[in-house]
Coordinates of C-alpha atoms in Angstrom, one line a residue:
Chain A
M1125 CA 0.0 0.1 -0.3
I1126 CA 2.5 2.5 0.9
S1127 CA 6.7 2.0 -0.2
L1128 CA 9.8 4.2 0.8
E1129 CA 12.2 3.0 -0.5
H1130 CA 16.1 5.0 1.2
V1131 CA 14.3 7.6 1.2
S1132 CA 15.9 11.1 2.4
K1133 CA 14.4 14.7 2.2
S1134 CA 16.9 17.6 2.0
Y1135 CA 16.1 21.3 2.3
A1136 CA 18.4 24.3 1.2
A1137 CA 22.0 23.3 2.6
G1138 CA 21.0 22.3 5.7
I1139 CA 20.4 18.6 7.8
P1140 CA 19.2 16.1 5.8
A1141 CA 14.8 16.5 7.2
L1142 CA 14.9 12.1 6.5
N1143 CA 17.7 9.8 5.7
D1144 CA 17.9 7.1 4.2
V1145 CA 13.9 5.9 5.2
C1146 CA 12.8 3.0 4.4
I1147 CA 9.2 1.6 5.2
D1148 CA 6.6 -0.4 3.9
I1149 CA 2.6 -0.5 5.3
D1150 CA 0.4 -3.4 4.5
G1151 CA -3.1 -2.5 3.3
G1152 CA -5.3 -2.5 6.4
E1153 CA -2.5 -1.7 8.9
F1154 CA -2.6 0.9 11.6
V1155 CA 0.1 2.4 12.3
F1156 CA 1.6 5.4 14.3
I1157 CA 4.7 6.8 13.5
V1158 CA 6.1 8.9 16.6
G1159 CA 9.1 10.9 17.2
D1160 CA 10.6 14.6 18.9
S1161 CA 9.1 17.9 17.0
G1162 CA 11.6 18.3 14.1
S1163 CA 12.6 14.8 13.4
G1164 CA 11.5 14.5 10.2
K1165 CA 7.7 13.3 10.7
S1166 CA 5.3 16.4 9.2
T1167 CA 8.0 15.9 6.1
L1168 CA 7.2 12.4 6.0
I1169 CA 3.9 13.3 5.6
K1170 CA 4.2 16.1 3.2
L1171 CA 6.1 14.0 1.4
L1172 CA 3.5 10.9 1.3
L1173 CA 0.9 13.4 -0.3
K1174 CA 2.4 14.6 -2.8
E1175 CA 2.9 18.3 -0.8
L1176 CA 7.3 17.2 -1.8
D1177 CA 9.5 15.4 -3.7
P1178 CA 11.7 13.2 -2.3
T1179 CA 15.6 14.3 -3.2
E1180 CA 16.7 10.7 -3.0
G1181 CA 14.8 7.4 -3.5
T1182 CA 11.1 6.1 -4.7
I1183 CA 8.2 6.5 -2.6
S1184 CA 4.5 4.5 -3.9
V1185 CA 1.5 5.6 -2.5
N1186 CA -1.6 2.9 -3.5
G1187 CA -0.4 2.4 -6.3
Y1188 CA 1.0 5.4 -7.7
R1189 CA 5.2 5.7 -8.1
L1190 CA 4.8 9.1 -7.0
N1191 CA 8.4 10.4 -8.3
K1192 CA 6.6 9.6 -11.8
L1193 CA 3.6 11.6 -11.2
K1194 CA 2.9 14.5 -13.2
R1195 CA 1.2 17.6 -11.8
R1196 CA -1.8 17.4 -13.1
Q1197 CA -2.1 14.0 -12.0
I1198 CA -1.4 15.1 -8.5
P1199 CA -5.6 16.2 -7.2
K1200 CA -6.2 13.1 -8.7
F1201 CA -3.9 11.2 -6.1
R1202 CA -4.9 12.2 -3.4
R1203 CA -8.5 12.0 -4.0
N1204 CA -7.7 8.4 -2.8
I1205 CA -6.0 9.5 0.4
G1206 CA -7.9 11.3 3.8
V1207 CA -5.7 13.9 5.4
V1208 CA -6.7 14.5 9.1
F1209 CA -4.5 18.2 10.8
Q1210 CA -3.9 18.9 13.8
D1211 CA -5.2 22.0 13.1
F1212 CA -8.2 20.7 11.9
R1213 CA -8.0 22.5 8.4
L1214 CA -12.2 23.3 8.0
L1215 CA -12.7 26.4 5.9
K1216 CA -13.5 28.7 8.3
D1217 CA -16.7 30.1 6.0
R1218 CA -18.5 27.6 4.9
N1219 CA -21.1 25.4 7.7
I1220 CA -20.0 21.5 8.7
Y1221 CA -22.3 20.4 5.6
E1222 CA -20.5 22.7 2.8
N1223 CA -16.8 21.3 4.3
I1224 CA -17.8 17.6 4.0
A1225 CA -19.8 18.5 0.9
F1226 CA -17.1 20.2 -0.2
A1227 CA -14.7 16.7 -1.1
Q1228 CA -17.0 15.3 -2.8
R1229 CA -18.0 18.2 -5.2
V1230 CA -14.2 18.6 -5.7
V1231 CA -14.4 14.7 -7.9
G1232 CA -17.3 15.9 -9.4
E1233 CA -19.9 13.9 -7.5
S1234 CA -24.0 14.9 -8.9
N1235 CA -25.8 16.7 -5.5
R1236 CA -28.0 14.0 -5.0
T1237 CA -25.4 11.6 -4.2
I1238 CA -23.6 14.5 -2.1
K1239 CA -27.3 14.7 0.0
K1240 CA -27.4 11.0 0.3
N1241 CA -23.8 11.1 1.6
V1242 CA -22.8 13.9 3.7
P1243 CA -25.4 13.5 6.8
Q1244 CA -24.4 9.7 6.4
M1245 CA -20.8 10.6 7.3
L1246 CA -21.9 13.0 9.9
S1247 CA -24.2 10.7 11.5
M1248 CA -21.1 8.7 11.7
V1249 CA -18.9 11.1 13.1
G1250 CA -21.9 11.6 15.9
L1251 CA -22.4 15.4 14.3
A1252 CA -25.9 15.0 12.7
A1253 CA -27.9 17.4 14.4
K1254 CA -24.8 20.0 13.6
Y1255 CA -24.6 20.3 10.2
R1256 CA -25.9 24.0 9.9
S1257 CA -23.1 24.9 12.2
L1258 CA -20.1 27.1 11.6
P1259 CA -16.3 25.7 12.7
R1260 CA -16.2 28.1 14.7
Q1261 CA -19.4 27.1 17.2
L1262 CA -17.8 23.9 17.2
S1263 CA -16.0 22.4 20.3
G1264 CA -12.2 20.9 19.2
G1265 CA -12.6 17.4 19.7
E1266 CA -16.7 17.9 16.7
Q1267 CA -13.8 20.2 14.6
Q1268 CA -11.7 17.3 14.4
R1269 CA -14.7 15.0 13.9
V1270 CA -15.8 17.2 10.9
A1271 CA -11.8 16.8 9.2
I1272 CA -12.1 12.9 9.5
A1273 CA -15.3 13.2 8.1
R1274 CA -14.4 15.0 5.2
A1275 CA -11.3 12.6 5.1
L1276 CA -13.8 9.7 4.3
I1277 CA -16.4 10.7 2.8
N1278 CA -14.9 9.6 -1.0
E1279 CA -13.8 6.1 0.9
P1280 CA -9.5 6.8 0.8
K1281 CA -8.1 3.6 0.7
I1282 CA -5.8 5.8 3.6
L1283 CA -6.1 8.2 6.3
L1284 CA -3.0 10.0 7.0
A1285 CA -3.8 12.4 10.8
D1286 CA -1.2 14.5 11.7
E1287 CA -1.2 14.8 15.2
P1288 CA -5.2 14.6 15.4
T1289 CA -5.2 15.0 19.8
G1290 CA -2.7 17.5 19.6
N1291 CA -5.0 19.8 20.1
L1292 CA -7.7 18.1 22.7
D1293 CA -8.0 16.8 25.6
N1294 CA -8.2 14.2 26.7
K1295 CA -11.3 13.1 26.8
N1296 CA -11.4 14.1 23.2
A1297 CA -8.7 12.9 22.1
W1298 CA -9.3 8.9 23.3
E1299 CA -12.7 9.7 21.4
I1300 CA -11.2 10.5 18.1
M1301 CA -8.9 7.9 18.2
R1302 CA -11.2 5.0 19.0
L1303 CA -13.2 6.9 15.7
L1304 CA -9.5 6.3 14.0
E1305 CA -9.8 2.8 15.5
E1306 CA -12.9 2.1 14.2
I1307 CA -12.5 3.6 10.6
N1308 CA -9.3 1.2 10.3
S1309 CA -11.6 -1.5 11.5
R1310 CA -13.7 -1.0 8.1
G1311 CA -10.4 -1.9 6.3
T1312 CA -8.9 1.8 5.4
T1313 CA -5.0 1.7 5.9
V1314 CA -4.9 4.1 9.1
I1315 CA -1.7 5.9 9.6
V1316 CA -1.5 8.5 12.6
V1317 CA 1.6 10.8 13.5
T1318 CA 1.7 12.1 17.7
H1319 CA 3.4 13.3 20.5
N1320 CA 0.9 11.6 22.4
M1321 CA 2.8 8.5 24.0
E1322 CA -0.1 7.2 26.5
I1323 CA -2.1 7.0 23.8
V1324 CA 0.3 4.7 21.6
K1325 CA 1.2 2.5 24.6
A1326 CA -2.3 1.6 25.2
M1327 CA -3.8 1.0 21.7
N1328 CA -0.9 -1.4 21.6
K1329 CA -0.4 -0.6 17.0
R1330 CA 2.8 -1.5 15.1
V1331 CA 5.4 2.5 16.1
I1332 CA 7.5 3.6 13.6
T1333 CA 10.2 5.9 16.0
I1334 CA 12.1 8.4 13.6
Q1335 CA 14.8 10.5 15.2
K1336 CA 16.8 13.4 13.2
G1337 CA 15.3 12.5 10.6
V1338 CA 16.0 8.6 10.6
V1339 CA 14.1 5.6 11.5
V1340 CA 15.5 3.8 14.4
S1341 CA 12.5 1.1 15.4
D1342 CA 9.8 0.3 14.4
E1343 CA 7.8 -1.9 16.5
K1344 CA 4.9 -4.2 15.4
G1345 CA 2.1 -4.3 17.5
E1346 CA -0.7 -6.9 18.0
I1347 CA -1.8 -8.1 14.3
R1348 CA -5.3 -7.7 14.0
D1349 CA -8.2 -10.3 12.8
E1350 CA -9.4 -9.2 9.7
D1351 CA -12.4 -11.5 10.3
Chain B
M450 CA -17.1 19.2 -16.3
R451 CA -20.3 18.7 -14.5
I452 CA -23.6 21.1 -14.8
S453 CA -23.5 21.3 -11.0
T454 CA -19.6 21.7 -10.4
F455 CA -20.5 24.4 -12.6
F456 CA -23.1 26.2 -10.7
Y457 CA -21.1 25.6 -7.5
T458 CA -18.3 27.2 -8.7
I459 CA -20.6 30.6 -10.1
K460 CA -21.7 30.5 -6.7
Q461 CA -18.5 30.4 -4.7
G462 CA -17.7 33.2 -6.9
I463 CA -20.1 35.4 -5.6
A464 CA -20.3 34.0 -2.4
N465 CA -16.4 34.9 -2.2
I466 CA -17.4 38.3 -4.0
W467 CA -20.0 39.3 -1.0
K468 CA -17.3 37.3 2.0
N469 CA -14.8 40.1 1.3
K470 CA -16.7 42.7 1.1
M471 CA -14.1 45.2 1.5
F472 CA -11.6 43.4 -0.8
S473 CA -14.2 43.6 -3.2
L474 CA -14.9 47.1 -2.8
A475 CA -11.3 47.7 -3.0
S476 CA -11.1 46.2 -6.5
I477 CA -13.9 47.6 -7.8
A478 CA -12.6 51.2 -7.1
T479 CA -9.3 50.6 -9.0
M480 CA -11.1 49.0 -11.3
T481 CA -14.0 51.8 -11.5
A482 CA -11.0 54.6 -11.1
C483 CA -9.1 53.0 -13.8
I484 CA -11.6 52.5 -16.1
F485 CA -13.1 56.4 -15.7
L486 CA -9.7 57.8 -16.6
F487 CA -9.7 55.7 -19.4
G488 CA -12.9 56.4 -20.8
L489 CA -13.2 60.3 -20.3
F490 CA -9.2 60.3 -22.6
Y491 CA -11.1 58.3 -25.0
I492 CA -14.1 61.0 -25.2
I493 CA -11.3 63.4 -25.3
V494 CA -9.8 62.2 -28.0
T495 CA -12.2 61.2 -30.1
N496 CA -14.2 64.0 -30.7
F497 CA -10.4 65.7 -30.6
Q498 CA -10.0 63.4 -33.6
S499 CA -13.4 64.1 -34.6
M500 CA -12.9 67.7 -34.8
V501 CA -9.7 67.3 -36.5
R502 CA -11.4 65.3 -39.0
E503 CA -14.6 67.8 -39.9
A504 CA -11.4 70.6 -39.8
E505 CA -9.2 68.5 -42.9
S506 CA -13.0 67.7 -45.1
G507 CA -13.2 72.0 -45.0
V508 CA -9.1 72.2 -46.8
A509 CA -9.1 70.7 -50.1
V510 CA -6.9 71.4 -53.1
T511 CA -8.1 72.6 -57.0
V512 CA -7.6 71.5 -59.9
L513 CA -7.8 74.1 -63.5
F514 CA -7.3 72.7 -66.6
D515 CA -5.6 74.3 -69.7
E516 CA -7.2 76.4 -72.1
G517 CA -9.7 74.8 -74.8
I518 CA -10.2 71.6 -73.1
S519 CA -12.8 69.2 -73.8
Q520 CA -15.9 68.7 -71.5
E521 CA -15.0 64.9 -72.1
R522 CA -11.4 65.5 -70.9
I523 CA -12.1 66.7 -68.1
D524 CA -15.4 64.5 -67.1
E525 CA -12.3 62.0 -67.3
I526 CA -10.1 63.6 -65.1
G527 CA -13.0 63.6 -62.4
K528 CA -13.0 60.2 -63.1
L529 CA -9.9 59.4 -62.0
I530 CA -9.7 61.8 -58.8
R531 CA -12.6 60.0 -57.7
A532 CA -11.4 56.6 -58.2
R533 CA -8.5 57.5 -55.7
V534 CA -8.5 56.1 -51.8
E535 CA -7.7 60.1 -50.3
V536 CA -10.5 61.2 -52.0
S537 CA -13.8 61.9 -50.1
R538 CA -15.4 64.2 -51.6
L539 CA -15.0 65.6 -55.5
E540 CA -17.0 69.3 -57.0
Y541 CA -16.9 70.1 -60.1
T542 CA -17.0 74.1 -60.9
S543 CA -17.8 75.5 -64.2
P544 CA -16.8 78.7 -65.5
E545 CA -20.2 80.0 -65.6
E546 CA -21.1 79.3 -62.0
A547 CA -16.9 81.1 -61.4
W548 CA -18.1 84.2 -63.5
E549 CA -21.4 84.3 -60.5
S550 CA -19.6 84.0 -57.9
F551 CA -16.1 85.7 -58.7
K552 CA -19.1 88.7 -59.8
D553 CA -20.7 88.4 -56.1
V554 CA -18.0 88.6 -54.4
Y555 CA -16.4 91.6 -56.6
F556 CA -18.6 93.3 -58.7
K557 CA -21.6 94.0 -56.0
G558 CA -23.4 96.8 -56.4
N559 CA -21.7 97.6 -59.8
E560 CA -23.9 94.9 -62.1
K561 CA -23.8 96.7 -64.7
V562 CA -20.4 96.2 -65.1
A563 CA -20.6 92.7 -65.1
E564 CA -22.7 93.2 -67.5
S565 CA -20.4 94.1 -69.7
F566 CA -18.7 90.5 -70.2
A567 CA -22.2 89.1 -71.3
N568 CA -21.1 87.5 -73.8
D569 CA -17.6 86.8 -72.6
N570 CA -16.5 85.0 -69.5
P571 CA -13.3 86.2 -68.2
L572 CA -13.4 82.8 -66.1
A573 CA -14.2 80.8 -69.4
N574 CA -11.1 79.3 -68.7
S575 CA -11.8 78.6 -65.4
A576 CA -13.0 75.4 -64.8
S577 CA -12.1 73.7 -61.6
Y578 CA -12.5 70.7 -59.1
S579 CA -12.4 70.8 -55.2
I580 CA -11.1 68.1 -54.3
Y581 CA -11.5 67.3 -50.0
M582 CA -10.2 64.2 -48.5
N583 CA -10.1 61.9 -46.2
D584 CA -6.6 62.4 -45.3
I585 CA -4.6 65.0 -45.0
S586 CA -1.1 63.5 -45.0
M587 CA -2.1 62.1 -48.2
Q588 CA -2.0 65.6 -49.7
S589 CA 1.9 66.0 -51.4
T590 CA 1.2 62.1 -53.4
L591 CA -2.3 63.4 -54.3
V592 CA -1.0 66.6 -56.0
T593 CA 1.6 65.1 -57.7
Y594 CA -0.8 62.4 -59.5
L595 CA -2.7 65.3 -60.2
S596 CA -0.1 67.4 -61.5
S597 CA 0.9 64.8 -64.1
L598 CA -2.4 64.1 -64.8
D599 CA -2.3 65.3 -69.1
G600 CA -4.9 68.3 -68.9
V601 CA -4.3 69.6 -65.3
R602 CA -2.6 73.2 -66.1
Q603 CA -2.2 73.9 -62.4
V604 CA -3.1 72.4 -58.6
N605 CA -3.5 74.7 -55.6
R606 CA -3.5 73.7 -52.5
S607 CA -2.8 74.9 -48.7
E608 CA 0.3 72.2 -47.5
T609 CA 0.3 74.3 -44.1
V610 CA -2.9 74.5 -42.8
A611 CA -2.9 70.4 -44.3
N612 CA 1.1 69.5 -42.8
T613 CA -0.7 71.5 -39.3
L614 CA -3.6 68.9 -38.8
S615 CA -1.5 66.1 -40.4
D616 CA 1.0 66.7 -37.6
F617 CA -2.1 67.9 -34.7
N618 CA -3.8 64.5 -35.8
K619 CA -0.5 62.2 -35.4
L620 CA 0.3 63.9 -32.2
I621 CA -3.0 63.0 -30.5
G622 CA -2.6 59.5 -31.7
Y623 CA 0.6 59.1 -30.3
I624 CA -0.4 61.1 -27.1
S625 CA -3.6 59.2 -26.9
A626 CA -1.4 55.4 -26.8
G627 CA 1.1 56.6 -24.5
I628 CA -1.7 57.4 -22.1
I629 CA -4.0 54.6 -22.2
L630 CA -0.5 52.5 -22.0
I631 CA 0.0 54.0 -18.7
L632 CA -3.8 53.9 -17.8
L633 CA -4.1 49.9 -18.5
G634 CA -0.3 49.1 -17.3
V635 CA -1.2 50.9 -14.0
A636 CA -5.3 48.9 -13.7
V637 CA -3.1 45.9 -14.5
F638 CA -1.5 46.7 -11.4
L639 CA -3.3 47.5 -8.6
I640 CA -6.0 45.3 -9.9
S641 CA -3.1 42.8 -9.3
N642 CA -2.7 44.3 -6.5
T643 CA -6.0 44.2 -4.8
I644 CA -6.3 40.1 -5.7
S645 CA -3.3 39.6 -3.9
V646 CA -3.8 40.9 -1.2
A647 CA -7.4 38.6 -1.2
I648 CA -5.7 35.8 -2.7
S649 CA -3.1 35.6 0.6
V650 CA -5.8 36.3 3.2
R651 CA -7.1 33.0 1.7
K652 CA -4.5 30.6 0.9
E653 CA -5.2 28.6 3.6
E654 CA -8.2 28.0 2.2
I655 CA -6.1 26.9 -1.0
A656 CA -3.7 24.9 0.8
I657 CA -6.9 22.7 1.9
M658 CA -8.8 22.7 -1.5
K659 CA -5.7 21.1 -3.0
L660 CA -5.4 18.5 -0.1
V661 CA -8.9 17.7 -0.6
G662 CA -8.1 16.4 -4.0
A663 CA -9.0 19.6 -5.7
T664 CA -8.0 20.5 -9.3
D665 CA -6.3 24.1 -9.8
Y666 CA -9.3 24.9 -12.5
I667 CA -11.7 23.6 -9.8
V668 CA -9.8 25.9 -6.7
R669 CA -9.1 28.9 -9.4
S670 CA -13.2 28.9 -10.8
P671 CA -14.5 30.5 -8.4
F672 CA -11.6 33.2 -8.3
V673 CA -12.1 33.6 -12.3
V674 CA -16.3 34.2 -11.4
E675 CA -15.2 37.4 -8.5
G676 CA -12.3 38.7 -10.9
V677 CA -14.6 39.5 -14.1
I678 CA -17.9 40.2 -12.1
I679 CA -16.0 42.7 -10.4
G680 CA -14.2 43.6 -13.5
L681 CA -17.6 43.9 -15.2
V682 CA -19.2 45.9 -12.2
G683 CA -15.8 48.4 -11.7
A684 CA -16.5 49.0 -15.9
A685 CA -20.4 49.6 -15.9
I686 CA -20.2 52.3 -13.2
P687 CA -17.5 54.2 -14.7
L688 CA -19.6 53.8 -17.8
G689 CA -22.7 55.3 -16.1
I690 CA -21.3 57.7 -14.9
L691 CA -19.6 59.2 -17.9
Y692 CA -22.3 58.9 -20.4
I693 CA -24.7 61.2 -17.8
L694 CA -21.5 63.2 -17.6
Y695 CA -21.2 63.4 -21.7
E696 CA -24.6 64.4 -21.5
K697 CA -25.0 67.3 -19.4
I698 CA -21.5 68.5 -20.4
I699 CA -22.3 68.8 -23.8
E700 CA -25.8 70.6 -23.0
Y701 CA -24.2 72.9 -20.7
I702 CA -22.0 73.9 -22.9
G703 CA -24.7 74.1 -25.7
L704 CA -26.6 76.5 -23.4
N705 CA -24.0 78.4 -21.6
F706 CA -21.1 78.8 -24.4
T707 CA -22.5 79.4 -27.4
F708 CA -18.9 80.2 -28.6
I709 CA -17.1 77.2 -27.8
S710 CA -20.3 74.9 -29.5
S711 CA -19.6 77.1 -32.4
M712 CA -16.8 76.3 -32.8
M713 CA -16.8 72.4 -31.7
K714 CA -18.9 70.3 -33.1
F715 CA -18.9 67.1 -30.0
L716 CA -19.6 63.8 -31.5
P717 CA -22.6 63.0 -29.8
V718 CA -23.7 60.6 -27.4
T719 CA -24.4 57.4 -29.1
A720 CA -21.3 57.8 -31.8
V721 CA -19.0 57.5 -28.3
F722 CA -20.7 55.3 -26.4
N723 CA -21.0 52.6 -29.1
T724 CA -17.6 51.9 -29.4
L725 CA -16.6 52.9 -25.5
V726 CA -19.4 50.5 -23.9
P727 CA -18.1 47.4 -26.2
V728 CA -14.4 48.3 -25.6
A729 CA -15.1 48.9 -21.2
L730 CA -16.4 46.5 -21.0
I731 CA -14.3 44.3 -22.4
L732 CA -11.2 45.6 -20.7
G733 CA -12.9 45.5 -17.0
V734 CA -13.7 41.7 -18.1
G735 CA -10.0 40.7 -19.0
I736 CA -8.4 42.5 -16.4
G737 CA -10.5 41.0 -14.2
Y738 CA -10.3 37.9 -16.2
L739 CA -6.3 38.5 -16.3
G740 CA -5.6 39.6 -12.8
S741 CA -7.2 36.8 -10.8
H742 CA -5.5 34.0 -13.1
I743 CA -2.4 35.1 -12.9
T744 CA -2.5 35.4 -9.4
T745 CA -4.0 32.6 -8.0
R746 CA -1.0 30.4 -10.4
R747 CA 1.1 31.4 -8.2
H748 CA -0.9 30.0 -4.9
L749 CA -1.9 27.0 -6.6
K750 CA 1.7 24.7 -6.6
V751 CA 0.5 23.0 -3.0

């Protein structure tokens, strides 16, 4: 599903943000990527989204070889990856319904499909009653759930979550993690970048640790039973 | 692209104008100011050119013929002259008409003296063509051509008037091209700046759209719709103001400055606005389209 082979990334004349990273992630896995600030986690996410290109090495995601991906192919590639950020990144001037519907509009879904799918997704994240609210009228946990709903509406095979609990209290953080676990149980590959070691330890999943741009450990958690 | 997506981008473009009221107003104000100046200048230039053309059309080249020339040859020469592109009008004055006009001027009060010439027209060889031109700068070429014609005795012209008008026309052309270019440059710079500020405010929004998998087209379309609408409104407002002002000013000059209005013939409102309206609208829409298209381009590489 995701493969990084000897990937390095250097920014102009600096120490490499990632250095000779090799990672393989199979379909349906739940993987934590942990590391200190500046360890290269965000660079890794940006490389997987093709926001950045590696200085060396090759990356394959979902059957796309990112090194060979043309600029005009990027939107289609990204539609197969759901992304969730620490700061939610919702469109502030649009209500919750429109925020989620937007992800469907960009893939050219009809209004009829959007009207059917968005309420279903809102129900799944427990926000059906708040569909007309603006992001600023919701709590951090609720905003993150909207972001997850938006990330999942197009049924991506991969969900990338960059510090999804970074701005949340403990209760909300656990709610989000349970939601991600549920999404993973439906077959979506989930990759979570986080600082929250309490959650990482408690969830007992595969953990890749990055320090100063190098993968220092890759510990398999308990293997989930697909059935 | 789906029709629903098309209407969605139009709706978003309109919504963006409303959501970013201050930027939209600033862009419309900038566009209005630029197109107003452009329109004002256009009106002055076209009126000036029309007045110069009017003056040019009053300047004639006169052709006199050899003694004893036949009427057939005069008619032939008339045909040749009419065929020239630079000739707008040709008037024939027969010896009899020339004498009548001469009498009116020089024998006023002495009609009896004039009568003595009754059977012997002193201007028998003064048949002439008065040639009016549509482009005074071609006068020398025409005169050379006329002098070369068989049967032409003399060609009279006013070189000073022709040269002055021709130079004046050229000068107006250069100045107007220069000022219009400067105005356009200023307009594109100001609009692009305003849109650039508006877009940098929405940079995050663009980045989110791109991460969700939006194509450049979908991200850009609402901005382009916004730019085009701002351009349309920014062109329509100055056109309306200029239309009203132009009518009022002509009316005012006609009523209060009769001397000026007898000297200068202003173009009718429709003659000016038949060209100005489409040009200003295309300009407004074009600047709005290009401004938003070029500026969004810089922010699409996410």
